[in-house]
Amino acid sequence: MPDRLSGLGVSPGIGAGPVRVIAGAVPEPPAGERHPGDAAAETGRALGALETVAADLEERGTKAGGEAQDVLTAQAMMARDPGLAELAGQKIAGGSSAPRAVHEAFGVFREMLAGAGDYLAARVADLDDIRDRAIAVLLGVPMPGIPASDQPFVLVARDLAPADTALLDPAKVVGFVTEEGGPTSHTAILARSMGVPAVVACPGCTALAEGTVVLVDGVSGEVRPGPSADEVERARSAAAARTAALTVTGPGTTADGHAVPLLANVGGPQDVPAALEYGAEGVGLFRTEFLFLDRTTPPGEEEQEAAYRAVLEAFPYVVVRTLDAGADKPLAFLPAVADEPNPALGERGLRMLRRHPEVIEGQLRALARAAEALPVELLVMAPMVADAAEARDFAGLCHAAGIGRAGVMIEIPSAALRARDLAAEADFFSIGTNDLAQYAFAADRQVGALSRLQDPWQPALLDLVALAARGAGGKACGVCGEAAGDPALACVLTGLGVTSLSMSPPALPAVRAALAAHTTEQCRRAAAAARAARDAATARRDARAELPGLAALGL
Amino acid sequence: MAERRVTVQSEAGLHARPAALFVQAATKAPMDVAVGRPDADPVNAKSILSVIGLDVRHGEEIVIIAEGDGADSALDELAATVTASGA
């Protein structure tokens, strides 16, 4: 086991706990793979693996109880199916290795079920899951899916998909470590919103043995296996000292009194308490996908209205982003997007909604009604706006639904370059720095190897932000991307002319303290220094040199 | 050889929970048990994958077959798992 692993710290804090690995796809055992000769022993291995899986499913069922228990019991019965065991045994007698024989035996039943009615087709996924579990046991690789655990753990994965993380119990996760991903990957965003330390782009982490205790430092990016109690204690007290320095409260403002509203990014009503706790002045990005994912029929307008109201009644100012879906975030109730070679460049965001106007019109009506009787300023914005025509169309839809303030997200370089044209059509801007970096650098957000190009300190990204802020021509131009939650960068963005900052709630205190420690003039000088640099590292260093208050805060 | 012809009463047909109960009962029987539609080859009643693969719906008729000592009582018990409409 290596002494220490190192990656990119993307969510601050110290976490320590045993490793649980989420495996990626279990590999298909190669066709024609044969066992060394002892068919009886090999059959024993295959049946043993199936029994291990069955017993595990049964145990989970007992713990879960209720309807979940029925489902898991039936799955356990499938793993113990005598027909399956017999088929696998025949294939092993014919020379197949146990993993291959199990794979093929499942294949026979899979084909039978896949060809029949809807109910049976749905069982195919269950069958695949059991098959992958059995093969994982045989190959000695981690079980697929989110691990079950009674103890808090450090979740380790190649990368996390939104579907994986939807089922996570936040009380159980003390840290995230992924092999891939960058500062704006789903893992990073999720970890920051949960306030859990996270390290991404950490090579070798999935080779950590299950149960190994590791120390995760979400600032330095270090992951240390087998830390002493002393080390964990020291790391924790250093992190606590840093937190203690961040005692500023109240609305966001620079040292000379220039107001920069500090807002929260929220993913649904469940995030409201954290936003209030950290003193958000409003919501700068209310993502609405949570209502639409994982369902086969769209939510009704009444259901949407109730969910929106839960957020709108908690704050005086809320910016809602309409549904952001596409091949990267598919929705079961919309026809599948054509097989796109580059989903990030395909029909996503507003582009997708223009093809399904009933979905966006219903959402806008529900939003307008949710805000009706409340003393809230409601602003609604569209994701992935490319040009003035799209901004105009979207504003028209909003106004028709009775929504007064319609804005656009600046996530595509074309929108930043022609911000002046867009400002003539939209009431406000919000810059999504994650996607803006992805498109400016042609670097997929989920590809860890490209994390250098997703660094929000890249001067080219800062140039685009400056263009958008200037092009807004006096209209509000906030940042709701991950850049806003970096205390030093928050000062730089303010210096570039950005009017509000929206971030994961746990990032608010550090940003508030950083702004309060510097004047507008210092922010402007830091912005100029960053833009004068030729690379991200120099931009960060030169900007920080203009922001002397950061060091005193331990930021 | 003993057999029973019964109409499946459970709303879910011979799927989900009813199928699991049926197979669990079959597994307890000491002899081989087969199940199928009257006009087709029966399958192993102890195999949940084979049983749900029959795709028997609510209101369909099935034949359950067993042979040997205790076959009658085993078949009665099996028939009861699918004729109880509450299952």
XYZ file of C-alpha atoms in Angstrom:
642
model
C 0.000 0.000 0.000
C 1.394 3.430 -0.889
C 2.322 5.849 1.897
C 0.056 8.501 0.614
C -1.948 9.318 -2.483
C -2.358 12.735 -3.826
C -5.057 14.422 -5.847
C -6.892 17.691 -6.118
C -8.594 18.960 -2.949
C -11.993 20.257 -4.046
C -14.019 20.470 -0.857
C -12.287 21.636 2.325
C -12.173 19.790 5.610
C -10.618 16.720 7.168
C -12.300 13.329 7.010
C -11.134 10.010 8.367
C -12.789 6.622 8.063
C -12.716 3.219 6.424
C -12.732 3.063 2.645
C -15.763 1.785 0.757
C -15.175 1.468 -2.963
C -17.891 1.898 -5.576
C -16.783 -0.208 -8.471
C -17.327 0.794 -12.027
C -18.815 -1.730 -14.418
C -17.804 -5.312 -13.719
C -15.869 -6.554 -16.743
C -17.328 -9.302 -18.915
C -15.193 -12.429 -18.535
C -13.650 -13.106 -21.955
C -15.480 -15.553 -24.249
C -13.745 -18.922 -24.363
C -11.988 -18.439 -20.999
C -11.330 -21.903 -19.520
C -10.667 -23.259 -16.051
C -7.439 -25.098 -15.175
C -9.009 -28.575 -15.158
C -10.803 -29.378 -11.925
C -14.440 -28.953 -12.979
C -15.829 -29.937 -9.574
C -13.737 -27.325 -7.780
C -14.655 -24.718 -10.365
C -18.366 -25.511 -9.998
C -17.964 -25.169 -6.252
C -16.468 -21.709 -6.786
C -19.366 -20.639 -9.007
C -22.044 -21.902 -6.624
C -20.187 -20.393 -3.678
C -20.178 -16.980 -5.358
C -23.893 -17.187 -6.106
C -24.600 -18.163 -2.512
C -22.458 -15.268 -1.205
C -24.494 -12.875 -3.307
C -27.791 -14.431 -2.213
C -26.854 -14.255 1.456
C -25.736 -10.632 1.101
C -28.999 -9.644 -0.615
C -31.010 -11.449 2.014
C -29.138 -9.714 4.810
C -29.697 -6.314 3.242
C -33.374 -7.187 2.906
C -33.663 -8.046 6.578
C -32.069 -4.735 7.475
C -34.243 -2.739 5.091
C -37.580 -4.402 5.913
C -40.882 -3.560 4.206
C -41.241 -3.575 0.463
C -37.484 -3.425 -0.092
C -37.210 -6.730 1.735
C -39.630 -8.400 -0.705
C -37.586 -7.151 -3.629
C -34.269 -8.230 -2.145
C -35.656 -11.618 -1.114
C -36.773 -12.241 -4.685
C -33.323 -11.211 -5.919
C -31.715 -13.628 -3.468
C -33.956 -16.378 -4.841
C -32.756 -15.562 -8.340
C -29.134 -15.944 -7.235
C -30.063 -19.340 -5.748
C -32.077 -20.406 -8.783
C -31.469 -24.113 -9.446
C -31.879 -23.619 -13.213
C -29.102 -21.066 -13.165
C -26.812 -23.298 -11.104
C -27.459 -26.213 -13.427
C -26.665 -24.217 -16.551
C -23.481 -22.837 -15.023
C -22.468 -26.357 -13.957
C -22.965 -27.666 -17.502
C -20.820 -24.908 -18.945
C -18.065 -25.555 -16.407
C -18.216 -29.288 -17.229
C -17.630 -28.203 -20.829
C -14.438 -26.385 -19.754
C -15.629 -22.795 -19.157
C -14.093 -20.841 -16.292
C -16.491 -20.087 -13.433
C -16.820 -16.346 -14.237
C -17.521 -17.059 -17.903
C -19.948 -19.874 -17.093
C -21.871 -17.642 -14.687
C -21.965 -14.883 -17.274
C -23.339 -17.227 -19.948
C -25.857 -18.898 -17.649
C -27.298 -15.502 -16.745
C -27.283 -14.688 -20.436
C -29.719 -17.520 -21.182
C -32.273 -16.255 -18.667
C -31.587 -12.665 -19.587
C -32.560 -13.361 -23.171
C -35.710 -15.151 -22.108
C -36.842 -12.268 -19.897
C -35.785 -9.502 -22.235
C -37.986 -10.888 -24.989
C -41.174 -10.965 -22.899
C -43.497 -8.305 -21.497
C -42.735 -5.028 -19.742
C -42.658 -6.510 -16.278
C -40.082 -9.090 -17.282
C -37.973 -6.622 -19.201
C -37.678 -4.661 -15.969
C -36.318 -7.797 -14.247
C -33.404 -7.862 -16.672
C -31.736 -5.042 -14.740
C -32.134 -7.050 -11.511
C -30.616 -10.053 -13.204
C -27.680 -8.036 -14.536
C -27.067 -6.670 -11.072
C -26.985 -10.158 -9.547
C -24.734 -11.397 -12.343
C -22.283 -8.526 -11.836
C -22.230 -9.158 -8.102
C -21.503 -12.861 -8.580
C -18.752 -12.162 -11.103
C -17.269 -9.504 -8.811
C -17.064 -12.126 -6.041
C -15.360 -14.592 -8.390
C -12.864 -12.027 -9.653
C -12.225 -10.568 -6.215
C -13.171 -7.054 -7.369
C -15.457 -4.688 -5.426
C -19.221 -5.124 -5.714
C -20.943 -2.664 -8.019
C -23.239 0.032 -6.686
C -23.310 2.174 -3.570
C -21.947 0.106 -0.705
C -24.175 -0.506 2.296
C -22.561 0.396 5.598
C -23.617 0.953 9.192
C -20.436 2.904 9.857
C -19.514 6.288 8.407
C -17.067 5.751 5.555
C -14.894 7.393 2.910
C -16.505 6.782 -0.458
C -13.968 5.889 -3.147
C -14.861 5.548 -6.823
C -13.492 5.974 -10.292
C -16.036 8.761 -10.673
C -19.495 9.374 -9.296
C -22.538 9.645 -11.508
C -25.516 11.705 -10.351
C -27.503 8.477 -10.226
C -25.030 6.974 -7.722
C -25.046 9.958 -5.451
C -28.825 10.399 -5.405
C -29.060 7.436 -3.049
C -26.262 8.449 -0.711
C -26.992 8.917 2.947
C -25.111 12.147 3.766
C -24.820 11.149 7.428
C -22.709 8.144 6.423
C -20.116 9.784 4.194
C -17.109 11.425 5.849
C -15.139 11.974 2.654
C -15.067 11.452 -1.096
C -12.077 10.354 -3.135
C -12.294 9.760 -6.877
C -9.792 8.737 -9.477
C -11.264 11.016 -12.138
C -13.123 14.282 -12.022
C -12.043 17.890 -11.706
C -12.976 20.878 -9.552
C -16.340 21.123 -11.296
C -17.222 17.433 -11.518
C -20.402 16.142 -9.916
C -18.396 14.672 -7.062
C -16.854 18.039 -6.245
C -20.158 19.889 -6.373
C -21.965 17.289 -4.330
C -19.211 17.176 -1.715
C -19.157 20.949 -1.309
C -22.924 21.112 -1.012
C -22.812 18.413 1.673
C -19.869 20.093 3.396
C -17.870 16.864 3.146
C -14.138 16.918 2.338
C -13.310 15.622 -1.126
C -10.295 14.823 -3.262
C -10.660 14.191 -6.993
C -8.225 13.306 -9.786
C -6.459 10.983 -7.335
C -4.725 8.191 -9.263
C -4.615 4.781 -7.612
C -7.351 5.460 -5.069
C -9.631 2.671 -6.305
C -6.884 0.183 -5.494
C -7.208 1.010 -1.772
C -8.444 -2.097 0.020
C -11.992 -2.051 1.381
C -11.978 -1.075 5.026
C -8.559 0.629 5.038
C -8.812 3.699 7.244
C -7.693 6.818 5.382
C -7.260 10.479 6.230
C -8.697 12.784 3.554
C -7.529 16.398 3.400
C -9.919 18.306 1.166
C -7.597 21.315 0.924
C -4.191 19.790 0.200
C -5.636 16.879 -1.763
C -3.727 14.345 0.305
C -5.150 10.899 1.075
C -3.163 9.023 3.717
C -3.832 5.341 4.488
C -3.458 4.148 8.079
C -3.065 7.522 9.846
C -2.305 7.555 13.561
C -4.947 8.973 15.897
C -2.488 11.777 16.530
C -2.249 12.701 12.864
C -6.033 12.782 12.501
C -6.256 15.012 15.579
C -3.606 17.435 14.312
C -5.230 17.710 10.893
C -8.620 18.323 12.484
C -7.398 21.064 14.796
C -5.633 22.872 11.941
C -8.887 22.822 9.959
C -10.835 24.014 12.993
C -8.439 26.925 13.552
C -9.033 28.031 9.990
C -12.795 27.874 10.450
C -12.554 29.889 13.669
C -10.900 32.766 11.816
C -14.003 33.150 9.663
C -16.169 35.028 12.097
C -17.599 37.752 9.837
C -21.392 37.738 9.628
C -23.987 39.750 7.736
C -24.451 40.630 4.080
C -21.526 40.399 1.701
C -19.566 43.612 1.408
C -16.031 44.767 0.716
C -13.982 46.605 3.343
C -15.079 49.923 1.801
C -18.768 49.051 1.857
C -19.429 47.916 -1.723
C -22.286 45.382 -1.449
C -21.786 41.999 -3.120
C -24.830 39.872 -2.262
C -23.761 36.377 -1.207
C -26.247 33.791 -2.409
C -26.626 30.039 -2.208
C -26.739 27.361 -4.872
C -29.483 24.921 -3.902
C -30.695 21.687 -5.452
C -34.096 21.572 -3.780
C -35.965 22.323 -0.554
C -33.637 19.983 1.366
C -30.773 22.469 0.920
C -32.671 25.425 2.422
C -31.607 24.850 6.058
C -27.877 24.883 5.191
C -28.301 28.033 3.094
C -30.027 29.790 5.994
C -27.491 28.517 8.507
C -24.554 29.945 6.543
C -26.329 33.263 6.115
C -27.175 33.267 2.411
C -28.928 36.505 1.434
C -30.919 34.683 -1.195
C -30.618 31.898 -3.724
C -28.501 32.565 -6.772
C -29.009 29.193 -8.410
C -31.999 26.999 -7.681
C -31.502 23.856 -9.767
C -34.812 22.220 -10.592
C -33.658 18.869 -12.000
C -34.367 17.083 -8.714
C -38.081 17.190 -9.532
C -37.653 15.597 -12.915
C -34.955 12.944 -12.565
C -35.788 9.292 -12.013
C -39.394 9.450 -13.054
C -41.312 8.098 -15.967
C -43.953 10.842 -16.057
C -43.278 14.553 -15.630
C -44.243 16.138 -12.288
C -47.628 17.894 -12.370
C -47.791 21.668 -12.067
C -49.265 21.462 -8.550
C -46.418 19.241 -7.383
C -43.875 21.600 -8.914
C -45.583 24.627 -7.412
C -45.388 23.144 -3.909
C -41.698 22.256 -4.262
C -40.801 25.711 -5.604
C -42.779 27.448 -2.888
C -40.758 25.615 -0.221
C -37.659 27.467 -1.446
C -39.320 30.748 -2.457
C -40.837 31.299 0.976
C -37.469 30.924 2.708
C -35.656 33.806 0.963
C -36.344 37.354 -0.229
C -34.541 36.812 -3.553
C -34.421 33.601 -5.580
C -32.968 32.881 -9.005
C -34.425 29.711 -10.483
C -32.808 27.851 -13.336
C -35.250 26.057 -15.603
C -34.787 22.367 -16.242
C -31.283 21.559 -17.457
C -31.444 18.162 -19.169
C -29.950 16.431 -22.164
C -27.913 13.399 -23.088
C -25.629 14.090 -20.080
C -28.637 14.211 -17.718
C -31.309 12.101 -19.421
C -34.944 12.242 -18.369
C -37.009 9.089 -18.568
C -40.223 10.822 -19.606
C -38.784 12.652 -22.582
C -37.914 10.752 -25.735
C -34.264 9.723 -25.608
C -31.981 12.219 -27.253
C -30.488 10.845 -30.437
C -27.213 9.079 -29.836
C -24.970 12.133 -29.596
C -21.243 11.676 -30.112
C -20.608 14.692 -27.824
C -23.470 15.106 -25.342
C -21.939 18.295 -23.961
C -22.249 19.769 -27.452
C -25.715 18.422 -28.095
C -29.341 19.154 -27.351
C -29.129 20.017 -23.697
C -30.409 22.841 -21.507
C -32.575 25.380 -23.283
C -32.005 23.586 -26.588
C -33.730 20.505 -25.247
C -36.608 22.520 -23.804
C -37.274 24.265 -27.093
C -38.116 20.843 -28.481
C -40.518 20.154 -25.609
C -42.243 23.499 -25.047
C -44.976 21.939 -22.901
C -42.376 21.046 -20.262
C -40.892 24.525 -19.937
C -44.245 26.301 -20.201
C -45.620 24.136 -17.408
C -42.549 24.824 -15.291
C -42.796 28.581 -15.788
C -46.519 28.598 -14.927
C -45.829 26.597 -11.759
C -43.063 29.030 -10.780
C -45.219 32.093 -11.362
C -48.005 30.637 -9.240
C -45.607 29.554 -6.488
C -44.335 33.125 -6.136
C -47.761 34.795 -6.378
C -48.617 35.435 -2.755
C -45.049 35.552 -1.433
C -42.893 38.618 -0.720
C -40.096 37.179 -2.841
C -38.294 38.608 -5.817
C -38.414 35.758 -8.345
C -35.942 35.659 -11.197
C -35.887 32.837 -13.724
C -33.023 31.958 -16.031
C -32.337 29.479 -18.790
C -29.261 27.250 -19.063
C -27.123 27.002 -22.213
C -28.121 30.187 -24.012
C -25.977 30.736 -27.098
C -27.203 33.945 -28.672
C -29.584 36.891 -28.494
C -32.371 35.080 -30.358
C -32.471 32.358 -27.709
C -32.429 34.966 -24.951
C -35.346 36.789 -26.603
C -37.386 33.571 -27.002
C -36.849 32.620 -23.397
C -37.734 36.086 -22.086
C -40.915 35.917 -24.190
C -41.890 32.581 -22.610
C -41.251 33.951 -19.100
C -43.208 37.131 -19.634
C -46.115 35.154 -21.153
C -46.184 33.021 -17.999
C -46.274 36.120 -15.807
C -42.647 36.092 -14.701
C -41.213 39.599 -14.634
C -37.471 39.022 -14.606
C -36.029 36.623 -17.183
C -32.312 36.053 -17.367
C -29.784 33.892 -19.116
C -26.863 31.847 -17.978
C -23.581 32.739 -19.589
C -22.045 29.329 -20.108
C -21.063 29.437 -23.760
C -18.251 31.661 -25.012
C -20.511 33.109 -27.734
C -22.844 34.439 -25.043
C -19.975 36.144 -23.209
C -18.514 37.564 -26.405
C -21.844 39.100 -27.397
C -23.053 39.890 -23.891
C -24.165 43.346 -25.015
C -26.622 41.795 -27.512
C -27.952 39.376 -24.906
C -28.334 42.147 -22.332
C -30.722 43.889 -24.698
C -33.038 40.870 -24.447
C -32.502 39.557 -20.915
C -33.029 41.187 -17.522
C -29.938 39.717 -15.883
C -26.974 37.379 -16.352
C -25.594 34.591 -14.263
C -22.229 33.183 -15.256
C -21.789 29.438 -14.946
C -18.013 29.217 -14.776
C -17.925 25.413 -14.909
C -19.557 25.062 -18.287
C -18.002 28.284 -19.525
C -14.560 26.763 -18.856
C -15.619 23.465 -20.423
C -16.645 25.197 -23.643
C -13.900 27.805 -23.701
C -11.190 25.163 -23.396
C -12.974 22.324 -25.225
C -12.287 20.263 -22.089
C -14.957 17.924 -20.769
C -15.723 18.656 -17.116
C -15.777 14.983 -16.194
C -12.344 14.157 -17.584
C -9.857 14.305 -14.726
C -6.871 14.359 -17.043
C -8.038 17.767 -18.282
C -8.455 19.350 -14.850
C -5.673 21.849 -15.617
C -7.972 23.324 -18.262
C -10.972 23.465 -15.941
C -9.042 25.576 -13.455
C -11.216 28.686 -12.969
C -8.042 30.778 -12.588
C -7.313 30.353 -16.293
C -6.867 33.897 -17.601
C -8.980 33.119 -20.697
C -11.930 32.296 -18.452
C -11.403 35.494 -16.478
C -11.381 37.451 -19.757
C -14.767 35.972 -20.670
C -16.166 36.857 -17.241
C -14.900 40.428 -17.648
C -16.523 40.661 -21.090
C -19.859 39.416 -19.774
C -19.819 41.766 -16.779
C -19.012 44.755 -18.970
C -21.553 43.706 -21.630
C -24.282 43.531 -18.979
C -24.240 47.339 -19.133
C -25.504 47.952 -15.623
C -27.838 44.956 -15.437
C -27.120 42.388 -12.738
C -24.362 39.935 -13.633
C -23.725 37.294 -10.984
C -21.513 34.229 -10.900
C -23.082 30.964 -9.768
C -20.310 28.622 -10.908
C -17.776 26.997 -8.632
C -15.384 29.939 -9.030
C -17.628 32.039 -6.770
C -16.922 29.789 -3.776
C -13.123 30.274 -3.870
C -12.407 33.165 -1.468
C -9.513 34.604 -3.478
C -11.317 34.212 -6.770
C -14.462 35.767 -5.268
C -12.427 38.955 -4.706
C -11.108 38.789 -8.259
C -14.619 38.326 -9.693
C -15.788 41.342 -7.694
C -12.889 43.276 -9.176
C -13.977 42.184 -12.654
C -17.392 43.801 -12.122
C -19.484 40.813 -11.085
C -22.456 41.983 -8.977
C -23.308 38.917 -6.853
C -21.753 35.574 -5.935
C -23.642 32.319 -5.492
C -22.094 29.149 -4.102
C -22.568 25.993 -2.039
C -23.651 27.186 1.407
C -20.577 25.900 3.319
C -18.367 28.143 1.141
C -20.190 31.331 2.209
C -18.306 32.158 5.463
C -14.855 32.071 3.844
C -15.973 34.208 0.908
C -17.707 36.674 3.237
C -14.539 37.008 5.316
C -12.301 37.395 2.259
C -14.451 40.187 0.795
C -14.686 41.999 4.114
C -10.895 41.962 4.372
C -10.315 43.834 1.096
C -11.340 47.079 -0.562
C -12.924 47.358 -3.992
C -9.667 48.845 -5.201
C -7.680 45.835 -3.945
C -10.182 43.538 -5.697
C -9.725 45.482 -8.937
C -5.942 45.298 -8.666
C -6.149 41.553 -7.993
C -8.396 41.145 -11.047
C -5.977 43.100 -13.214
C -3.053 41.034 -11.937
C -4.853 37.791 -12.670
C -5.765 38.854 -16.195
C -2.203 40.011 -16.846
C -0.888 36.515 -16.089
C -0.297 33.942 -18.802
C -1.373 30.858 -16.871
C -3.640 29.827 -14.026
C -0.935 29.278 -11.432
C 0.600 32.695 -12.044
C -2.841 34.315 -12.057
C -3.597 32.821 -8.650
C -0.221 33.803 -7.225
C -0.248 37.376 -8.563
C -3.850 37.969 -7.516
C -3.176 36.707 -4.011
C -0.241 39.093 -3.758
C -2.800 41.913 -4.075
C -5.042 40.346 -1.418
C -2.970 40.375 1.787
C -5.965 39.684 4.032
C -6.272 36.089 2.839
C -3.195 34.796 4.664
C -4.382 36.241 7.979
C -7.608 34.270 7.574
C -5.742 31.062 6.770
C -7.330 31.024 3.301
C -48.341 -38.489 -11.272
C -50.574 -35.880 -9.656
C -51.542 -32.557 -11.128
C -53.683 -29.534 -10.364
C -55.230 -27.092 -12.792
C -55.729 -23.744 -11.159
C -56.580 -20.204 -12.202
C -54.126 -17.573 -11.001
C -56.057 -15.110 -8.844
C -53.334 -12.767 -7.678
C -53.483 -9.337 -9.291
C -49.801 -9.482 -10.153
C -50.204 -12.830 -11.956
C -47.342 -15.262 -11.368
C -44.894 -12.424 -10.903
C -43.331 -10.464 -8.051
C -44.438 -11.538 -4.587
C -46.870 -14.296 -5.691
C -44.141 -15.886 -7.815
C -41.719 -15.745 -4.894
C -44.246 -17.356 -2.554
C -45.028 -20.026 -5.120
C -41.368 -20.883 -5.686
C -40.616 -20.866 -1.969
C -43.424 -23.387 -1.435
C -42.179 -25.528 -4.346
C -38.629 -25.475 -2.975
C -39.880 -26.951 0.295
C -41.507 -29.927 -1.485
C -39.294 -33.051 -1.296
C -39.970 -34.060 -4.907
C -39.581 -32.440 -8.338
C -42.385 -30.020 -9.131
C -43.188 -28.583 -12.559
C -45.513 -25.803 -13.649
C -46.738 -24.526 -17.009
C -49.632 -23.573 -19.185
C -52.000 -26.456 -20.077
C -50.874 -26.530 -23.704
C -47.124 -26.062 -23.274
C -44.047 -27.729 -21.781
C -43.839 -27.216 -18.014
C -40.794 -25.700 -16.304
C -39.063 -26.375 -12.988
C -41.308 -24.853 -10.301
C -38.296 -24.400 -8.003
C -36.664 -21.985 -10.441
C -37.919 -18.436 -9.938
C -36.403 -17.344 -13.227
C -38.234 -20.078 -15.124
C -41.486 -19.373 -13.314
C -41.552 -15.634 -13.904
C -40.334 -16.351 -17.431
C -43.671 -18.086 -18.105
C -45.181 -14.602 -17.839
C -48.492 -15.920 -16.464
C -51.015 -13.121 -15.928
C -53.953 -12.698 -13.578
C -56.830 -14.966 -14.632
C -54.721 -17.439 -16.618
C -54.851 -21.162 -15.979
C -51.759 -23.148 -14.993
C -51.028 -26.826 -14.432
C -48.840 -27.902 -11.501
C -47.363 -31.393 -11.600
C -45.591 -33.519 -8.966
C -44.935 -37.202 -8.405
C -44.289 -39.377 -5.354
C -45.155 -39.527 -1.684
C -46.817 -36.363 -0.459
C -47.381 -35.040 -3.962
C -51.042 -34.314 -3.311
C -50.488 -32.242 -0.205
C -47.595 -30.372 -1.856
C -49.794 -29.553 -4.838
C -52.629 -28.362 -2.612
C -50.285 -26.015 -0.860
C -48.872 -24.711 -4.131
C -52.323 -24.215 -5.627
C -53.307 -22.239 -2.551
C -50.470 -19.733 -3.073
C -51.850 -18.673 -6.437
C -55.585 -18.967 -5.823
C -55.536 -16.684 -2.785
C -56.466 -13.407 -4.448
C -54.871 -11.370 -1.677
C -51.408 -12.761 -2.411
